[in-house]
PDB file of C-alpha atoms in Angstrom:
ATOM      1  CA  MET F   1      48.671  -2.941 -26.100  1.00  0.00           C
ATOM      2  CA  ILE F   2      47.450  -6.014 -24.165  1.00  0.00           C
ATOM      3  CA  TYR F   3      48.483  -4.060 -21.065  1.00  0.00           C
ATOM      4  CA  LEU F   4      45.947  -1.413 -21.910  1.00  0.00           C
ATOM      5  CA  LYS F   5      43.029  -3.537 -22.915  1.00  0.00           C
ATOM      6  CA  ARG F   6      43.481  -5.582 -19.520  1.00  0.00           C
ATOM      7  CA  PHE F   7      43.677  -2.658 -16.984  1.00  0.00           C
ATOM      8  CA  TYR F   8      41.616  -0.006 -18.848  1.00  0.00           C
ATOM      9  CA  SER F   9      38.345   0.585 -17.322  1.00  0.00           C
ATOM     10  CA  PRO F  10      36.322   3.224 -18.751  1.00  0.00           C
ATOM     11  CA  THR F  11      34.805   6.098 -16.525  1.00  0.00           C
ATOM     12  CA  LEU F  12      31.619   7.678 -16.807  1.00  0.00           C
ATOM     13  CA  ASP F  13      31.634  11.631 -17.133  1.00  0.00           C
ATOM     14  CA  SER F  14      29.323  13.611 -14.750  1.00  0.00           C
ATOM     15  CA  LYS F  15      26.615  14.027 -17.444  1.00  0.00           C
ATOM     16  CA  GLU F  16      26.265  10.397 -18.043  1.00  0.00           C
ATOM     17  CA  ALA F  17      26.308   9.577 -14.302  1.00  0.00           C
ATOM     18  CA  ASN F  18      23.594  12.051 -13.732  1.00  0.00           C
ATOM     19  CA  GLU F  19      21.445  10.397 -16.241  1.00  0.00           C
ATOM     20  CA  ILE F  20      21.582   7.070 -14.811  1.00  0.00           C
ATOM     21  CA  THR F  21      21.011   8.234 -11.429  1.00  0.00           C
ATOM     22  CA  ASP F  22      18.003  10.377 -12.686  1.00  0.00           C
ATOM     23  CA  THR F  23      16.402   7.468 -14.430  1.00  0.00           C
ATOM     24  CA  ALA F  24      16.726   5.284 -11.102  1.00  0.00           C
ATOM     25  CA  GLU F  25      15.126   7.937  -8.954  1.00  0.00           C
ATOM     26  CA  SER F  26      12.385   8.442 -11.480  1.00  0.00           C
ATOM     27  CA  GLN F  27      11.166   4.919 -11.567  1.00  0.00           C
ATOM     28  CA  PRO F  28       8.065   4.392  -9.289  1.00  0.00           C
ATOM     29  CA  LYS F  29       8.923   2.238  -6.160  1.00  0.00           C
ATOM     30  CA  ASN F  30       6.762  -0.595  -5.205  1.00  0.00           C
ATOM     31  CA  LEU F  31       6.279  -2.565  -1.938  1.00  0.00           C
ATOM     32  CA  GLU F  32       6.011  -6.473  -2.724  1.00  0.00           C
ATOM     33  CA  ILE F  33       3.261  -7.730  -0.419  1.00  0.00           C
ATOM     34  CA  LYS F  34       3.188 -11.802   0.137  1.00  0.00           C
ATOM     35  CA  ASN F  35       0.488 -13.470   1.646  1.00  0.00           C
ATOM     36  CA  GLY F  36       0.620 -17.256   1.461  1.00  0.00           C
ATOM     37  CA  ARG F  37       1.248 -17.754  -2.271  1.00  0.00           C
ATOM     38  CA  GLN F  38      -0.077 -14.415  -3.448  1.00  0.00           C
ATOM     39  CA  HIS F  39       2.019 -11.590  -4.242  1.00  0.00           C
ATOM     40  CA  HIS F  40       1.033  -8.012  -5.005  1.00  0.00           C
ATOM     41  CA  LEU F  41       2.977  -4.956  -5.935  1.00  0.00           C
ATOM     42  CA  VAL F  42       1.596  -1.951  -4.437  1.00  0.00           C
ATOM     43  CA  SER F  43       3.183   1.488  -5.448  1.00  0.00           C
ATOM     44  CA  PHE F  44       4.178   3.586  -2.820  1.00  0.00           C
ATOM     45  CA  ASP F  45       2.295   6.507  -3.836  1.00  0.00           C
ATOM     46  CA  ALA F  46      -1.166   4.146  -3.322  1.00  0.00           C
ATOM     47  CA  ILE F  47      -0.117   3.384   0.232  1.00  0.00           C
ATOM     48  CA  LEU F  48      -2.094   5.189   3.015  1.00  0.00           C
ATOM     49  CA  CYS F  49      -0.825   3.705   6.207  1.00  0.00           C
ATOM     50  CA  ILE F  50       0.642   0.448   7.395  1.00  0.00           C
ATOM     51  CA  LYS F  51      -0.544  -1.062  10.496  1.00  0.00           C
ATOM     52  CA  ALA F  52       0.693  -3.828  12.847  1.00  0.00           C
ATOM     53  CA  ASP F  53      -1.797  -6.700  12.912  1.00  0.00           C
ATOM     54  CA  SER F  54      -0.012  -9.537  14.790  1.00  0.00           C
ATOM     55  CA  PRO F  55       1.576 -11.863  13.078  1.00  0.00           C
ATOM     56  CA  TYR F  56       1.126  -9.488  10.061  1.00  0.00           C
ATOM     57  CA  VAL F  57       0.919  -5.918   8.827  1.00  0.00           C
ATOM     58  CA  LEU F  58      -2.086  -4.484   7.125  1.00  0.00           C
ATOM     59  CA  VAL F  59      -1.263  -2.288   4.111  1.00  0.00           C
ATOM     60  CA  GLN F  60      -4.211   0.068   3.363  1.00  0.00           C
ATOM     61  CA  THR F  61      -4.684   1.938   0.051  1.00  0.00           C
ATOM     62  CA  GLU F  62      -7.514   3.861  -0.876  1.00  0.00           C
ATOM     63  CA  ASP F  63      -9.166   0.926  -2.844  1.00  0.00           C
ATOM     64  CA  ASN F  64      -7.996  -2.124  -0.808  1.00  0.00           C
ATOM     65  CA  SER F  65      -6.359  -3.453   2.247  1.00  0.00           C
ATOM     66  CA  TYR F  66      -3.673  -6.347   2.114  1.00  0.00           C
ATOM     67  CA  LEU F  67      -2.415  -8.405   5.008  1.00  0.00           C
ATOM     68  CA  HIS F  68       1.571  -8.964   4.471  1.00  0.00           C
ATOM     69  CA  SER F  69       3.287 -11.459   6.400  1.00  0.00           C
ATOM     70  CA  SER F  70       6.114  -9.608   7.705  1.00  0.00           C
ATOM     71  CA  SER F  71       6.532  -7.446  10.591  1.00  0.00           C
ATOM     72  CA  LEU F  72       6.387  -3.695  10.566  1.00  0.00           C
ATOM     73  CA  LYS F  73       9.869  -3.119  11.407  1.00  0.00           C
ATOM     74  CA  LYS F  74      11.078  -5.003   8.206  1.00  0.00           C
ATOM     75  CA  VAL F  75       8.524  -3.168   6.084  1.00  0.00           C
ATOM     76  CA  GLY F  76       9.422   0.168   7.558  1.00  0.00           C
ATOM     77  CA  GLU F  77      13.052  -0.586   6.463  1.00  0.00           C
ATOM     78  CA  GLU F  78      11.964  -1.127   2.645  1.00  0.00           C
ATOM     79  CA  LEU F  79       9.950   2.466   2.606  1.00  0.00           C
ATOM     80  CA  ASP F  80      11.303   5.840   1.535  1.00  0.00           C
ATOM     81  CA  SER F  81      11.359   9.078   3.276  1.00  0.00           C
ATOM     82  CA  ARG F  82       7.610   9.897   2.817  1.00  0.00           C
ATOM     83  CA  PHE F  83       6.679   7.358   5.339  1.00  0.00           C
ATOM     84  CA  PHE F  84       6.644   8.391   8.912  1.00  0.00           C
ATOM     85  CA  LYS F  85       5.988   6.322  11.981  1.00  0.00           C
ATOM     86  CA  LEU F  86       2.901   7.661  14.095  1.00  0.00           C
ATOM     87  CA  HIS F  87       2.756   5.131  16.447  1.00  0.00           C
ATOM     88  CA  ARG F  88       4.846   2.061  17.533  1.00  0.00           C
ATOM     89  CA  SER F  89       2.040  -0.091  15.449  1.00  0.00           C
ATOM     90  CA  CYS F  90       1.382   2.304  12.706  1.00  0.00           C
ATOM     91  CA  ILE F  91       3.296   4.024   9.686  1.00  0.00           C
ATOM     92  CA  VAL F  92       1.564   6.705   7.295  1.00  0.00           C
ATOM     93  CA  ASN F  93       2.553   8.230   4.023  1.00  0.00           C
ATOM     94  CA  ILE F  94       2.943  11.791   4.897  1.00  0.00           C
ATOM     95  CA  ASP F  95       1.636  12.828   1.587  1.00  0.00           C
ATOM     96  CA  LYS F  96      -1.766  11.540   2.453  1.00  0.00           C
ATOM     97  CA  VAL F  97      -2.051  13.585   5.738  1.00  0.00           C
ATOM     98  CA  THR F  98      -5.051  15.729   5.240  1.00  0.00           C
ATOM     99  CA  SER F  99      -5.588  17.068   8.994  1.00  0.00           C
ATOM    100  CA  TYR F 100      -4.637  16.117  12.629  1.00  0.00           C
ATOM    101  CA  GLN F 101      -6.470  17.082  15.726  1.00  0.00           C
ATOM    102  CA  SER F 102      -5.613  16.988  19.227  1.00  0.00           C
ATOM    103  CA  ARG F 103      -7.132  14.650  21.726  1.00  0.00           C
ATOM    104  CA  LEU F 104      -6.126  16.959  24.602  1.00  0.00           C
ATOM    105  CA  ASN F 105      -4.069  14.324  26.355  1.00  0.00           C
ATOM    106  CA  GLY F 106      -0.908  14.769  24.104  1.00  0.00           C
ATOM    107  CA  ASP F 107      -2.231  12.175  21.398  1.00  0.00           C
ATOM    108  CA  TYR F 108      -3.572  13.351  18.462  1.00  0.00           C
ATOM    109  CA  ASP F 109      -5.931  11.812  15.751  1.00  0.00           C
ATOM    110  CA  VAL F 110      -4.598  12.103  12.072  1.00  0.00           C
ATOM    111  CA  CYS F 111      -6.991  11.959   9.229  1.00  0.00           C
ATOM    112  CA  LEU F 112      -5.574  10.428   5.979  1.00  0.00           C
ATOM    113  CA  SER F 113      -7.155  10.934   2.473  1.00  0.00           C
ATOM    114  CA  GLY F 114      -9.943   8.258   2.209  1.00  0.00           C
ATOM    115  CA  HIS F 115     -11.309   9.217   5.647  1.00  0.00           C
ATOM    116  CA  ILE F 116      -9.047   6.931   7.562  1.00  0.00           C
ATOM    117  CA  ASN F 117      -8.311   7.825  11.115  1.00  0.00           C
ATOM    118  CA  VAL F 118      -5.025   6.799  13.085  1.00  0.00           C
ATOM    119  CA  ARG F 119      -3.804   7.551  16.294  1.00  0.00           C
ATOM    120  CA  LEU F 120      -0.550   9.767  16.474  1.00  0.00           C
ATOM    121  CA  SER F 121       1.230   8.895  19.844  1.00  0.00           C
ATOM    122  CA  ARG F 122       2.475  11.620  22.159  1.00  0.00           C
ATOM    123  CA  ASN F 123       6.062  10.120  21.702  1.00  0.00           C
ATOM    124  CA  TYR F 124       6.080  10.823  18.088  1.00  0.00           C
ATOM    125  CA  ALA F 125       4.016  14.038  18.024  1.00  0.00           C
ATOM    126  CA  LYS F 126       6.939  16.493  18.160  1.00  0.00           C
ATOM    127  CA  GLN F 127       8.834  14.747  15.234  1.00  0.00           C
ATOM    128  CA  PHE F 128       5.594  14.761  13.263  1.00  0.00           C
ATOM    129  CA  LYS F 129       4.892  18.429  13.664  1.00  0.00           C
ATOM    130  CA  ALA F 130       8.439  19.055  12.642  1.00  0.00           C
ATOM    131  CA  VAL F 131       7.988  16.963   9.411  1.00  0.00           C
ATOM    132  CA  ILE F 132       4.474  18.475   8.495  1.00  0.00           C
ATOM    133  CA  GLY F 133       5.866  21.904   9.240  1.00  0.00           C
ATOM    134  CA  ASP F 134       8.670  21.324   6.689  1.00  0.00           C
ATOM    135  CA  LEU F 135       6.231  20.280   4.123  1.00  0.00           C
ATOM    136  CA  ILE F 136       3.846  23.301   4.766  1.00  0.00           C
ATOM    137  CA  THR F 137       4.584  26.310   2.368  1.00  0.00           C
ATOM    138  CA  ILE F 138       2.933  29.696   2.652  1.00  0.00           C
TER     139      ILE F 138
END
């Protein structure tokens, strides 16, 4: 009997495993923004864009903007798939894109909810159009 207790490890059936992953995925994710001694938790849903503002990054929401003492690359690694890099210095929340318009030189102006315009570099334009095209349903 001791042998069984020592090496016995209960396993989860598929239903229990799905419930655990569903609750983990349904929890809202936040970005912890540190600026000096202040710490803010900003929901991914609230973020419009994140811009490099050396040596900080500027996290823009509809209500506020926050300076975060980190690099754009490090912040980009914390984000999920709804965020897209438009430019080497800007990441946007694809869910907040309302329109985009050509500048006739290969670059685009992307309009976000909250009337914020950001530049889409020609280097990222093809990938951006593919992502936006996947989101549009007729």
